[in-house]
PDB file of C-alpha atoms and ligand atoms in Angstrom:
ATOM      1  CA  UNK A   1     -24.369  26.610 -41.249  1.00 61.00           C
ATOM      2  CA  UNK A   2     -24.538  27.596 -37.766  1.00 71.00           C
ATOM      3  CA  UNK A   3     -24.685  24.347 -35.709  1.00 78.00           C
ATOM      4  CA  UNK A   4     -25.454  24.823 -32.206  1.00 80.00           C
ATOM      5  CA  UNK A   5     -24.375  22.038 -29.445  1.00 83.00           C
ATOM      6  CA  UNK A   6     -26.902  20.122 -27.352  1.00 82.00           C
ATOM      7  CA  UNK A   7     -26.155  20.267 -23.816  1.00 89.00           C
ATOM      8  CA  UNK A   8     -23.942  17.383 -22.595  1.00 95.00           C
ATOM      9  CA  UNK A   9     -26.914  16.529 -19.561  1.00 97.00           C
ATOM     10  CA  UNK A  10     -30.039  18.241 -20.098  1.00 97.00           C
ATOM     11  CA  UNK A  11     -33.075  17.640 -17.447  1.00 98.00           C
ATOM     12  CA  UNK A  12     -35.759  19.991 -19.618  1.00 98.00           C
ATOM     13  CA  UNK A  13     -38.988  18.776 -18.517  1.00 97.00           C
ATOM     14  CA  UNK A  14     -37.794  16.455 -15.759  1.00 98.00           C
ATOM     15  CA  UNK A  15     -39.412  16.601 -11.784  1.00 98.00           C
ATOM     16  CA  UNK A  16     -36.902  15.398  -9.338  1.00 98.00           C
ATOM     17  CA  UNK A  17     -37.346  16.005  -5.641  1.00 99.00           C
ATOM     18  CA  UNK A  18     -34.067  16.604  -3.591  1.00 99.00           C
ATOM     19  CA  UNK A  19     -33.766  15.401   0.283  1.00 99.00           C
ATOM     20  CA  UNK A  20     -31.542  17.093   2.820  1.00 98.00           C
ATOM     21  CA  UNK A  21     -31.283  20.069  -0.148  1.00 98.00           C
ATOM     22  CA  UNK A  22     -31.109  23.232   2.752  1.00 98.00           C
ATOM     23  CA  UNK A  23     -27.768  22.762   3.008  1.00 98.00           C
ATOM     24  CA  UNK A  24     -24.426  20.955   1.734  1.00 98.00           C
ATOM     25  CA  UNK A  25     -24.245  18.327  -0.952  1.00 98.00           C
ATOM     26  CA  UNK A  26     -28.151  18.190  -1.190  1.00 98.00           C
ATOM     27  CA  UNK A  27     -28.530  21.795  -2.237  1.00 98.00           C
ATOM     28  CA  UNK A  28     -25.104  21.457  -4.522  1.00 98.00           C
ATOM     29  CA  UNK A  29     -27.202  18.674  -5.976  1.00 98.00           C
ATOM     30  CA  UNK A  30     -30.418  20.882  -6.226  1.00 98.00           C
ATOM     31  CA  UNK A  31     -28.968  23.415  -7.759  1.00 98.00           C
ATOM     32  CA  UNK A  32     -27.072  21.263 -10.236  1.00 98.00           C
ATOM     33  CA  UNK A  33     -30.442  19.461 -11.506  1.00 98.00           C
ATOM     34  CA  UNK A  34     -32.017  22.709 -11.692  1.00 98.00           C
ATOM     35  CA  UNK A  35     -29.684  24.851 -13.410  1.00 98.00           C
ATOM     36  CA  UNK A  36     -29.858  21.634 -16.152  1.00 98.00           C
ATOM     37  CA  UNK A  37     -33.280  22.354 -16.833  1.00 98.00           C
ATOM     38  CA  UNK A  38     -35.367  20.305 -14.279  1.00 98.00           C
ATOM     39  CA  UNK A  39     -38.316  20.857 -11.914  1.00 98.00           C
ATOM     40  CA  UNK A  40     -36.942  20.671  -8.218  1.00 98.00           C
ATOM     41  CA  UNK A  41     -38.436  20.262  -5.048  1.00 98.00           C
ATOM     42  CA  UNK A  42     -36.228  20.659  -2.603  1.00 98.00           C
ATOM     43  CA  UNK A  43     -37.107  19.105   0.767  1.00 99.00           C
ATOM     44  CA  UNK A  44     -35.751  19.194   3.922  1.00 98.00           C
ATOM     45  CA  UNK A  45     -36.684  19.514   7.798  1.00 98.00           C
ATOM     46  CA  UNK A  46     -34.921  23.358   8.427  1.00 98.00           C
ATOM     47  CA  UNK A  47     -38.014  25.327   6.758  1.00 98.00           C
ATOM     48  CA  UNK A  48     -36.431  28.840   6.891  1.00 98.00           C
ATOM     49  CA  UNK A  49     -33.157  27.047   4.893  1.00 98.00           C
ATOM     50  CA  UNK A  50     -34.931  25.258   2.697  1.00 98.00           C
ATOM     51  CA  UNK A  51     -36.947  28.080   1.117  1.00 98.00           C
ATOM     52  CA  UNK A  52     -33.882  30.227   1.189  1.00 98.00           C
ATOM     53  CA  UNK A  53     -32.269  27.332  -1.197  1.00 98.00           C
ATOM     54  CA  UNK A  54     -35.460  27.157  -3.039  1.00 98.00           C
ATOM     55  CA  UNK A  55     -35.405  31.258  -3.720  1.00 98.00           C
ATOM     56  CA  UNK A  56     -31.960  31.480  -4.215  1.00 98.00           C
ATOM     57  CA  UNK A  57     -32.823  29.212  -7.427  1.00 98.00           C
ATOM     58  CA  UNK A  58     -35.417  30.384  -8.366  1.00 98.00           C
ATOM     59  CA  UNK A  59     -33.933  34.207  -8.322  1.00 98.00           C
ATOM     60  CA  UNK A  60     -31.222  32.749 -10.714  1.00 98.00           C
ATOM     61  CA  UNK A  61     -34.102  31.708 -13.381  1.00 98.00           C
ATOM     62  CA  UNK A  62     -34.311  28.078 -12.929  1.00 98.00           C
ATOM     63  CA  UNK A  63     -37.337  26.434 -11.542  1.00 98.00           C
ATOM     64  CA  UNK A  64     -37.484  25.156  -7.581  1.00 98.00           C
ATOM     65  CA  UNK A  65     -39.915  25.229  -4.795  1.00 98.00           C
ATOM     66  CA  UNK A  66     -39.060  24.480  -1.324  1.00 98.00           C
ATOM     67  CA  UNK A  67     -40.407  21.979   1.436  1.00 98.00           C
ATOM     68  CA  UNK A  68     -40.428  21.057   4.721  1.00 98.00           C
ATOM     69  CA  UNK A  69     -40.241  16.814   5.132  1.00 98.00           C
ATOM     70  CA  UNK A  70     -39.145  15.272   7.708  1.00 98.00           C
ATOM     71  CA  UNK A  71     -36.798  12.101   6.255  1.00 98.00           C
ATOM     72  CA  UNK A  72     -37.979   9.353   9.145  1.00 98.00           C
ATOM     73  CA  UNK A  73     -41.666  10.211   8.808  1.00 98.00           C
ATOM     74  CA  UNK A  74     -43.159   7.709   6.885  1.00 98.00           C
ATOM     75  CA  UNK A  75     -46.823   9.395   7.256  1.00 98.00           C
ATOM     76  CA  UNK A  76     -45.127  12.700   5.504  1.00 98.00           C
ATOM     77  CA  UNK A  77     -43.725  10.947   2.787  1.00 98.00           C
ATOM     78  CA  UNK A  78     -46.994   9.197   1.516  1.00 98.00           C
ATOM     79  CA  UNK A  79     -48.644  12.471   1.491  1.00 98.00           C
ATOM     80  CA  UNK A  80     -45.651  13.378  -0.177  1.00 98.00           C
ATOM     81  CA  UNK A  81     -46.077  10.799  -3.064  1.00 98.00           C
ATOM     82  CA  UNK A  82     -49.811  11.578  -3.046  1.00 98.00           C
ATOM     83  CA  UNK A  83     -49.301  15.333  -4.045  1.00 97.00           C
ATOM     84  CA  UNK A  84     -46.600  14.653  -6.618  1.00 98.00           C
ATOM     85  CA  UNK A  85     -48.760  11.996  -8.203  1.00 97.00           C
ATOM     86  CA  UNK A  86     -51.832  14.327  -8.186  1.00 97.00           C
ATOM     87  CA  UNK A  87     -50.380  17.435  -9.654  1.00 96.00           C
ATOM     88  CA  UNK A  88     -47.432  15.700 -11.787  1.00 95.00           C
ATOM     89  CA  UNK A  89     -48.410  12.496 -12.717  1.00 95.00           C
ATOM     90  CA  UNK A  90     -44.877  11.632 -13.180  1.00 97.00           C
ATOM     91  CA  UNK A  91     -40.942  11.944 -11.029  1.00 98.00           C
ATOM     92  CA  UNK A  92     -37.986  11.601 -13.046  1.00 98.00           C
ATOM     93  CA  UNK A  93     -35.471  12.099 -10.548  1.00 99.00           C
ATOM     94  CA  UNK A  94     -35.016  11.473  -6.232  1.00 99.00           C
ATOM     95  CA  UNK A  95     -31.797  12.182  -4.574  1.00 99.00           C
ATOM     96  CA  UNK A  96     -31.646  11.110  -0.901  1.00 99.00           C
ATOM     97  CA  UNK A  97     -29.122  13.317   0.659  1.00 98.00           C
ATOM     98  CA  UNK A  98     -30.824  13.915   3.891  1.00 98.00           C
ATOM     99  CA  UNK A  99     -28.484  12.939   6.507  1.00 98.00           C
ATOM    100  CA  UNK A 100     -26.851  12.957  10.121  1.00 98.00           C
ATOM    101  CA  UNK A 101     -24.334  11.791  12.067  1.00 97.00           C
ATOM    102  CA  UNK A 102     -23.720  11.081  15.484  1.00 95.00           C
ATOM    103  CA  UNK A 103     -20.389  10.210  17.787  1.00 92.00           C
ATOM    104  CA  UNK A 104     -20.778   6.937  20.067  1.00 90.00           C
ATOM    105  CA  UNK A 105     -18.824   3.993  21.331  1.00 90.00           C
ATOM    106  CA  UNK A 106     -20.154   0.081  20.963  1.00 91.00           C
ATOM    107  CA  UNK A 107     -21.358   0.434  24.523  1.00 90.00           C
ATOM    108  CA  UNK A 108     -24.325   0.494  26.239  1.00 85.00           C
ATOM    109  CA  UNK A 109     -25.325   4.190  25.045  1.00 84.00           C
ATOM    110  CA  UNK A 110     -25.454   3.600  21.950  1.00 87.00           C
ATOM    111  CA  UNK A 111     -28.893   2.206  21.723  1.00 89.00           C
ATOM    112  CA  UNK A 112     -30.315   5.717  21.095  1.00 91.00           C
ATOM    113  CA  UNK A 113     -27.782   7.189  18.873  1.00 93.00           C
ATOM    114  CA  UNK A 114     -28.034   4.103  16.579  1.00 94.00           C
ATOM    115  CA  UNK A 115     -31.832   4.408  16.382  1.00 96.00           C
ATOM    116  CA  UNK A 116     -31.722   8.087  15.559  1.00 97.00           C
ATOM    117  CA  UNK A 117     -28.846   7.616  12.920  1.00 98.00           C
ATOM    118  CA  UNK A 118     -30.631   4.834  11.424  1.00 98.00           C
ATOM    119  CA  UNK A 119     -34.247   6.411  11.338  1.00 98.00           C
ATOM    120  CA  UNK A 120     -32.783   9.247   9.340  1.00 98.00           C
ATOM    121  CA  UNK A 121     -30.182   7.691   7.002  1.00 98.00           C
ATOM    122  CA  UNK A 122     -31.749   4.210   6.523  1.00 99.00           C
ATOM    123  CA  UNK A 123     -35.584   4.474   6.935  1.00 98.00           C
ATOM    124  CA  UNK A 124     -35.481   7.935   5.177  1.00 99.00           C
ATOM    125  CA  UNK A 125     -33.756   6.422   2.304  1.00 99.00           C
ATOM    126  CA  UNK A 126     -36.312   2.995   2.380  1.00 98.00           C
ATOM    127  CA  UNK A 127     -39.030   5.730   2.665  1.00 98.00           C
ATOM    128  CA  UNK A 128     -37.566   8.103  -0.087  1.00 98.00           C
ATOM    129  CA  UNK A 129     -36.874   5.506  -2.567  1.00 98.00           C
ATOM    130  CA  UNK A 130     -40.517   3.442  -2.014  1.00 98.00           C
ATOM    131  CA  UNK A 131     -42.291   6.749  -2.140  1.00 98.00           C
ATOM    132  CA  UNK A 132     -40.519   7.423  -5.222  1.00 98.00           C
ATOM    133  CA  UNK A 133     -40.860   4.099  -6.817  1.00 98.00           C
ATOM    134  CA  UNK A 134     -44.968   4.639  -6.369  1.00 97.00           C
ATOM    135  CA  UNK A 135     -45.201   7.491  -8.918  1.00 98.00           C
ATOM    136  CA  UNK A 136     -42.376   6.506 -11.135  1.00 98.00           C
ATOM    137  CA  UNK A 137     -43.464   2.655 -12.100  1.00 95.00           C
ATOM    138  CA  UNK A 138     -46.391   3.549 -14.253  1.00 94.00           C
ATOM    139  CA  UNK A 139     -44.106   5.387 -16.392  1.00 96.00           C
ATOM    140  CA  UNK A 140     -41.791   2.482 -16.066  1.00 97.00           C
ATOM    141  CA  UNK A 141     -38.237   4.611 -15.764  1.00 98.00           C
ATOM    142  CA  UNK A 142     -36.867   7.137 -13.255  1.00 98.00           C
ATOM    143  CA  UNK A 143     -33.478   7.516 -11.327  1.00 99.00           C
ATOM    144  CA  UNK A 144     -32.390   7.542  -7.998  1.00 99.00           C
ATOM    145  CA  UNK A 145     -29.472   8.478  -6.066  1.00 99.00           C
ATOM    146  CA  UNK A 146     -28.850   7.736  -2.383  1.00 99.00           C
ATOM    147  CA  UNK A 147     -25.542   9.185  -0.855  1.00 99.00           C
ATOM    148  CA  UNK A 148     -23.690   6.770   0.839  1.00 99.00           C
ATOM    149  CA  UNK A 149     -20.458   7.488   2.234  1.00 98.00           C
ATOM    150  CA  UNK A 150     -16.707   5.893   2.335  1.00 98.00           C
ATOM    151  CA  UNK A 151     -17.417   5.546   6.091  1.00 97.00           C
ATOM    152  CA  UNK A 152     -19.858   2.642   4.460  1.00 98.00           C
ATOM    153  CA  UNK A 153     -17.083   0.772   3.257  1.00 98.00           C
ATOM    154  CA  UNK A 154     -14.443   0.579   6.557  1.00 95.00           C
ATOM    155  CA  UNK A 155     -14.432   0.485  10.400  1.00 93.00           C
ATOM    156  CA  UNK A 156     -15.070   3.899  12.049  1.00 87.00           C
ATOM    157  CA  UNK A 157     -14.078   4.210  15.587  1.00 89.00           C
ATOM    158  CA  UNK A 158     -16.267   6.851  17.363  1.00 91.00           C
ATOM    159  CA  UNK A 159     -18.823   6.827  14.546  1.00 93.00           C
ATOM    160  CA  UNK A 160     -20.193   2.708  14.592  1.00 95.00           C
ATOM    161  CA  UNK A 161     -23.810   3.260  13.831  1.00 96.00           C
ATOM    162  CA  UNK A 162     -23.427   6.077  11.116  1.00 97.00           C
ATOM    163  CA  UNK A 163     -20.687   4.305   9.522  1.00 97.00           C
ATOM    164  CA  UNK A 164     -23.690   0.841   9.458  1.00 97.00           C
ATOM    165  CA  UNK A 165     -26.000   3.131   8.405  1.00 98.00           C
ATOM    166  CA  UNK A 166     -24.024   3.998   4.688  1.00 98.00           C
ATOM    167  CA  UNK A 167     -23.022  -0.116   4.465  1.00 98.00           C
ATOM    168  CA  UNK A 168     -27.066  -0.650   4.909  1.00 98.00           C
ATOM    169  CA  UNK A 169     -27.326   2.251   1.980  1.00 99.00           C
ATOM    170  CA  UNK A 170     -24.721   0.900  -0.259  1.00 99.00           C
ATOM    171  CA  UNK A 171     -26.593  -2.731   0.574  1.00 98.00           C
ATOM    172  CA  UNK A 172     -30.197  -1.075   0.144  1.00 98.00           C
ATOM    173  CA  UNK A 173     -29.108   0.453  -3.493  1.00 99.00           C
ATOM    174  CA  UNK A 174     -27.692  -2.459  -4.765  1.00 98.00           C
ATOM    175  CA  UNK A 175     -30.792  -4.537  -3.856  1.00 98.00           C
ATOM    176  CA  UNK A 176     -32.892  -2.363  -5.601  1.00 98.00           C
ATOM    177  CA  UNK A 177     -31.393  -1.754  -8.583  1.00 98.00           C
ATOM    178  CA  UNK A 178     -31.379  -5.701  -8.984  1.00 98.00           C
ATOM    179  CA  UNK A 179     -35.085  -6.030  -7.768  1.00 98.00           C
ATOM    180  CA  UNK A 180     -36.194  -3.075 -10.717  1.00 98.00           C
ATOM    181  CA  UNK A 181     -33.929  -4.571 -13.347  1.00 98.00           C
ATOM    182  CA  UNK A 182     -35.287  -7.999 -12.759  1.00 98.00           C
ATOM    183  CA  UNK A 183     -38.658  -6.891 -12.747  1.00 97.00           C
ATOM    184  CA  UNK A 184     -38.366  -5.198 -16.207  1.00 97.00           C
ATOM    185  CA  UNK A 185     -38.361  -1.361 -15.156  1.00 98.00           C
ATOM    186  CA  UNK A 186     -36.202   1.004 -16.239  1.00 98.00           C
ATOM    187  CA  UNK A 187     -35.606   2.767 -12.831  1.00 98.00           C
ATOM    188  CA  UNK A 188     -31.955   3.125 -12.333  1.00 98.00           C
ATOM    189  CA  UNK A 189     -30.623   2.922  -8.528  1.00 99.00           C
ATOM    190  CA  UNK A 190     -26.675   3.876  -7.622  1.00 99.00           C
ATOM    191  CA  UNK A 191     -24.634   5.450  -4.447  1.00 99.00           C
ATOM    192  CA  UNK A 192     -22.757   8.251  -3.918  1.00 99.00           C
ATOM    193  CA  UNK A 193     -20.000   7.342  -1.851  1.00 98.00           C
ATOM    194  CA  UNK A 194     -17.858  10.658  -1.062  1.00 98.00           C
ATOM    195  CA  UNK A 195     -14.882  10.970   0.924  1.00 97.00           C
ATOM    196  CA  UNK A 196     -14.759  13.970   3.898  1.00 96.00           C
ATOM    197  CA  UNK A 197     -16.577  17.036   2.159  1.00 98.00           C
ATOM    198  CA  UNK A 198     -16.742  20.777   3.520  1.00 96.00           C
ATOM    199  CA  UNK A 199     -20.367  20.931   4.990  1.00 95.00           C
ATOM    200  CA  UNK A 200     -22.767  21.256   8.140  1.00 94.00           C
ATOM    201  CA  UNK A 201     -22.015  17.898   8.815  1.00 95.00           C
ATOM    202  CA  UNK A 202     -17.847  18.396   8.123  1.00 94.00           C
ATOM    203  CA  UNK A 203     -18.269  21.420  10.527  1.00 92.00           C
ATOM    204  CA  UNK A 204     -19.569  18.859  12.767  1.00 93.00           C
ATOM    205  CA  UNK A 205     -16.974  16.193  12.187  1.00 91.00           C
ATOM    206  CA  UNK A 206     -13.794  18.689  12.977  1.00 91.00           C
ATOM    207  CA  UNK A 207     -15.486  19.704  15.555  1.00 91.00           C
ATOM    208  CA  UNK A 208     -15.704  16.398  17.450  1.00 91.00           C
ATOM    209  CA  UNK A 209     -12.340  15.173  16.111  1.00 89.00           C
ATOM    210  CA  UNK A 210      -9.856  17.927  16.160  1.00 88.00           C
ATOM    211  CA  UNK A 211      -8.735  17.933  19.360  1.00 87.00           C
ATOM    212  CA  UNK A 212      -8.441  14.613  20.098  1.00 87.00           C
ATOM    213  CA  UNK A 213      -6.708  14.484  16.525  1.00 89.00           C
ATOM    214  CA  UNK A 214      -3.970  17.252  17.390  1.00 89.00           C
ATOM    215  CA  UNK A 215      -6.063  20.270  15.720  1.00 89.00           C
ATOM    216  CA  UNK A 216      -7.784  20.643  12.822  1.00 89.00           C
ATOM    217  CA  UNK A 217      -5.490  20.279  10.299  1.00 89.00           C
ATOM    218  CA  UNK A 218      -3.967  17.225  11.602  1.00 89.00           C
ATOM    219  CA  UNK A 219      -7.370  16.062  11.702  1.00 87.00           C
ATOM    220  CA  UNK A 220      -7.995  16.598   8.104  1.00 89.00           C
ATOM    221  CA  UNK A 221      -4.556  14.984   6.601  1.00 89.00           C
ATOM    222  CA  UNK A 222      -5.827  12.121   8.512  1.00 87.00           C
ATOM    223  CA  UNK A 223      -9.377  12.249   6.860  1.00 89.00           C
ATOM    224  CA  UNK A 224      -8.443  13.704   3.507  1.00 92.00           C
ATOM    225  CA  UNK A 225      -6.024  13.155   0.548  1.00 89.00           C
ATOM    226  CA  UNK A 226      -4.613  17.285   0.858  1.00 91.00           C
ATOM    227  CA  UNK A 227      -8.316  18.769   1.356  1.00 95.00           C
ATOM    228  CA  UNK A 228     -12.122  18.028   1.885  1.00 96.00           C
ATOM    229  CA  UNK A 229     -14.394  17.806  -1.180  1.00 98.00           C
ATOM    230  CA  UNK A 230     -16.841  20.620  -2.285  1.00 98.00           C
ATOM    231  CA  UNK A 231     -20.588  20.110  -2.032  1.00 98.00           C
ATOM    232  CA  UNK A 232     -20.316  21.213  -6.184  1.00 98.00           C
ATOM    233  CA  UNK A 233     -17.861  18.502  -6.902  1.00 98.00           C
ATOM    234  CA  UNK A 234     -20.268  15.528  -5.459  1.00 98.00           C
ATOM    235  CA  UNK A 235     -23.079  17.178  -6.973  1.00 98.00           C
ATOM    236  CA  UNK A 236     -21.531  16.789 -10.574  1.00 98.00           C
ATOM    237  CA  UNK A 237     -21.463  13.208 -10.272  1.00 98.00           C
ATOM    238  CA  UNK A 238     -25.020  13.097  -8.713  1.00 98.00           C
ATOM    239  CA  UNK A 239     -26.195  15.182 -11.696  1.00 98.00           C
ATOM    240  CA  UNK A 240     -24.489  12.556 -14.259  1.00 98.00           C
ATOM    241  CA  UNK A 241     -26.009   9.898 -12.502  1.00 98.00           C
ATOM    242  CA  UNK A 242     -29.729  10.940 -12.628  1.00 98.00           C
ATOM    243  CA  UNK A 243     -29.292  11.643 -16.840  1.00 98.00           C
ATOM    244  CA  UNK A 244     -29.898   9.670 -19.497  1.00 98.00           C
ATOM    245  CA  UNK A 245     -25.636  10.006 -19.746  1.00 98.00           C
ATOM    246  CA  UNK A 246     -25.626   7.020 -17.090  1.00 98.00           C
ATOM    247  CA  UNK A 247     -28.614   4.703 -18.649  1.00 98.00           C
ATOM    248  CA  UNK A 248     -25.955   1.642 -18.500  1.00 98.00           C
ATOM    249  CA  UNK A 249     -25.230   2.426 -14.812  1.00 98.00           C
ATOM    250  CA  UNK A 250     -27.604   0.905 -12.010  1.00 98.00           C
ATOM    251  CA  UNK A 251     -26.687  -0.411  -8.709  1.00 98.00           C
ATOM    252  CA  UNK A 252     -22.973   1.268  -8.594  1.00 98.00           C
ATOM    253  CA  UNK A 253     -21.819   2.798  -5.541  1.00 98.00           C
ATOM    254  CA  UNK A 254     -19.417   4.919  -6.647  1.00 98.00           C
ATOM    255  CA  UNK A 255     -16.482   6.304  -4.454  1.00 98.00           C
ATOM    256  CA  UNK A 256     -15.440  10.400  -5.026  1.00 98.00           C
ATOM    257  CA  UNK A 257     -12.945  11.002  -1.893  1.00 97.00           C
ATOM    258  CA  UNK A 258     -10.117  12.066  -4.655  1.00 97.00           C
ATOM    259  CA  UNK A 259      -8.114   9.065  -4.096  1.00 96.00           C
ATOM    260  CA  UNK A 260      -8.323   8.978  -0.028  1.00 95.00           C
ATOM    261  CA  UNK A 261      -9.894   5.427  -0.091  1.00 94.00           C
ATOM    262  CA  UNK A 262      -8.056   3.849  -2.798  1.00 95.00           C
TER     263      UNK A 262
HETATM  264  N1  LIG B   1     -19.899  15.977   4.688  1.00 71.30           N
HETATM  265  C1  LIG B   1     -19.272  14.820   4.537  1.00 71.30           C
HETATM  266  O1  LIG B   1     -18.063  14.694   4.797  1.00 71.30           O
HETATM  267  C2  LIG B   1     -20.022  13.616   3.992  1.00 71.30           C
HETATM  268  C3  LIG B   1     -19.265  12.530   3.521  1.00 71.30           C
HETATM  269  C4  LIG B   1     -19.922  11.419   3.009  1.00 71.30           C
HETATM  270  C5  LIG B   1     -21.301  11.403   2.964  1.00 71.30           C
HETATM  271  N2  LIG B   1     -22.022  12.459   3.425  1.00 71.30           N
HETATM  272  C6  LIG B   1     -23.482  12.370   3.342  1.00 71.30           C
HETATM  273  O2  LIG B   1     -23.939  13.412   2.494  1.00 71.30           O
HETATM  274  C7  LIG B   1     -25.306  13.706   2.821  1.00 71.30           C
HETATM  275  C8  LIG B   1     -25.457  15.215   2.943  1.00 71.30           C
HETATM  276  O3  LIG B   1     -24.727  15.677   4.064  1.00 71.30           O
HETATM  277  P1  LIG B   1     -23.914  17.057   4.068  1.00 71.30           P
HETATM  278  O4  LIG B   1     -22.490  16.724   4.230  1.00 71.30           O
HETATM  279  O5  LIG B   1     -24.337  17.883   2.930  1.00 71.30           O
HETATM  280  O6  LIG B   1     -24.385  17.639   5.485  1.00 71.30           O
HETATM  281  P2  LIG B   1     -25.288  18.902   5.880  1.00 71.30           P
HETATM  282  O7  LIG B   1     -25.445  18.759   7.355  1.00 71.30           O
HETATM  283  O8  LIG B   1     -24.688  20.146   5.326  1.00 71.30           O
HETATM  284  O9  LIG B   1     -26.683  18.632   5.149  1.00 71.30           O
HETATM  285  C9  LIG B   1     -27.594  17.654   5.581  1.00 71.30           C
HETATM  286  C10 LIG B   1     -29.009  18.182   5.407  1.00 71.30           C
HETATM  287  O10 LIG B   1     -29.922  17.118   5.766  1.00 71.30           O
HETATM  288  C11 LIG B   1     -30.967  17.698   6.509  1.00 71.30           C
HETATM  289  N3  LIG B   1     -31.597  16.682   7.347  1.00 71.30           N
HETATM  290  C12 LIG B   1     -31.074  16.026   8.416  1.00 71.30           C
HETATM  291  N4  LIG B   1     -31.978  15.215   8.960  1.00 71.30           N
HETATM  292  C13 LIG B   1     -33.116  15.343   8.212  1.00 71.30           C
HETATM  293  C14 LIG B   1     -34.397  14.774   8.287  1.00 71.30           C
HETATM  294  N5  LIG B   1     -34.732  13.885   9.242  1.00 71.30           N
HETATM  295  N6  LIG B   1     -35.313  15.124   7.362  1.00 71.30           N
HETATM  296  C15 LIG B   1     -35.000  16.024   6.405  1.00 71.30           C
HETATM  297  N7  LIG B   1     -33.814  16.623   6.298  1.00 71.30           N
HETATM  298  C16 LIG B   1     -32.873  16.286   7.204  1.00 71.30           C
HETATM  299  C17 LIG B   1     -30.311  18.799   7.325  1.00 71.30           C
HETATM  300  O11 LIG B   1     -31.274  19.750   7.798  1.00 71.30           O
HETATM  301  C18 LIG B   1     -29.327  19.380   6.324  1.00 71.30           C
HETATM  302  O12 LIG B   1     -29.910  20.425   5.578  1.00 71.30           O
HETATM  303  C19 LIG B   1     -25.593  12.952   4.117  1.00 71.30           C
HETATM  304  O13 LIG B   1     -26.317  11.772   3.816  1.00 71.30           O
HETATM  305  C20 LIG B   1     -24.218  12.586   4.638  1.00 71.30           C
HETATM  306  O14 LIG B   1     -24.248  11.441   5.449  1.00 71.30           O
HETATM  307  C21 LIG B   1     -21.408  13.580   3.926  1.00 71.30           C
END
């Protein structure tokens, strides 16, 4: 008898739509949900990347289309929701990795930064997830995975309002994974919480704090527990998360920093 193994996550037949997915732990995550079998639209505000992503999966036989959204727009995101609705009639899956981060001081200055931190990492996630939740309650399931950050859980001189911005995240998931359990939906909501992770926005990290920090590896003993994570090692715990292998887990914020923050 030849008995052939089921895959251990398989997304065959799912649509899951992918923020921030041009570059870093978004397209890791694309890529991941793809190569299981799943739909993906991968969305993000760099058109030329995001295509490039969207190709580069499609070239490798799995199925992905690329798109350009803009994360704060609100406007965007209902037509968005519209679309997916219209030609789908369903979402399975949304992961919110879009993302940025910005160096300030609690001064005076930091007005701006805070809004601009906050209208990308907060409001795109609120937007994200109630754009999501629009297509996926008639079906009455779905799963959703905002990335968070260990900066979300402790003080973070030089980076105050992106460091509130993941606490509001980690606070925002947890709400809504108690609001959609209570109200009898099977829409699962939990956090990615990663430690320092090689990426545009690690490039952009070392290159504020290195110098100040005595260089760059100085700077990354101090942030990391021997070495950064890889975009493909965050993106294996986003994949779990979004399958049917996690349909106990809702509201979790989970930490992956390989023991940094323990
Ligand atoms: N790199 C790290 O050390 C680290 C650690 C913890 C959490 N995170 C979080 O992981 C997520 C992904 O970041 P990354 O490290 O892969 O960085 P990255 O800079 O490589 O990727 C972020 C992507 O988000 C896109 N983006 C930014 N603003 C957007 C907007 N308004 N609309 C649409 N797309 C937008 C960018 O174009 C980019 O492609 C972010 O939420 C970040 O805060 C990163």
């Amino acid at each position: 008898m030849n008995v052939v193994a089921a895959p251990w996550i398989d997304l065959t037949g799912r649509l899951a739509l992918v923020t921030g997915a041009a570059s870093g732990i978004g397209k890791a995550a694309a890529e991941a949900i793809a190569a299981a079998g799943a739909s993906v639209v991968l969305l993000d505000r760099d058109e030329a990347k995001v295509s490039a992503a969207a190709d580069a999966i499609g070239a490798d036989g799995h199925r992905a289309s690329g798109r350009v959204l803009d994360v704060a727009d609100a406007a965007q995101w209902r037509a968005l929701g519209a679309e997916v609705a219209a030609e789908h009639g369903r979402l399975d899956i949304l992961v919110n990795a879009a993302g940025i981060a910005r160096f300030d001081r609690i001064d005076a200055e930091m007005t701006p930064t805070y809004r601009e931190v906050f209208a990308v990492n907060v409001e795109g996630t609120i937007h994200g997830m109630a754009t999501a939740l629009d297509v996926m309650r008639p079906a009455g399931r779905g799963a959703i995975v905002n990335i968070a950050s260990t900066a979300g859980l402790k003080g973070n001189p030089g980076m105050a309002s992106y460091g509130a911005s993941k606490a509001a995240v980690i606070h925002l998931t947890r709400s809504a994974a108690r609001e959609l359990n209570l109200a009898g939906l099977d829409v699962r909501v939990n956090a990615v919480l990663p430690g320092f992770v090689e990426s545009g926005m690690g490039d952009q990290v070392i290159d504020r704090f290195s110098d100040t920090m005595g260089g760059r590896d100085r700077m990354l003993s101090a942030f990391t527990s021997g070495r950064p994570g890889r975009p493909r090692e965050i993106a294996d715990l986003i994949l779990f998360l979004v399958s049917d292998r996690a349909s106990f887990m809702s509201g979790s914020a989970v930490v992956i920093d390989r023991a940094q923050s323990a």
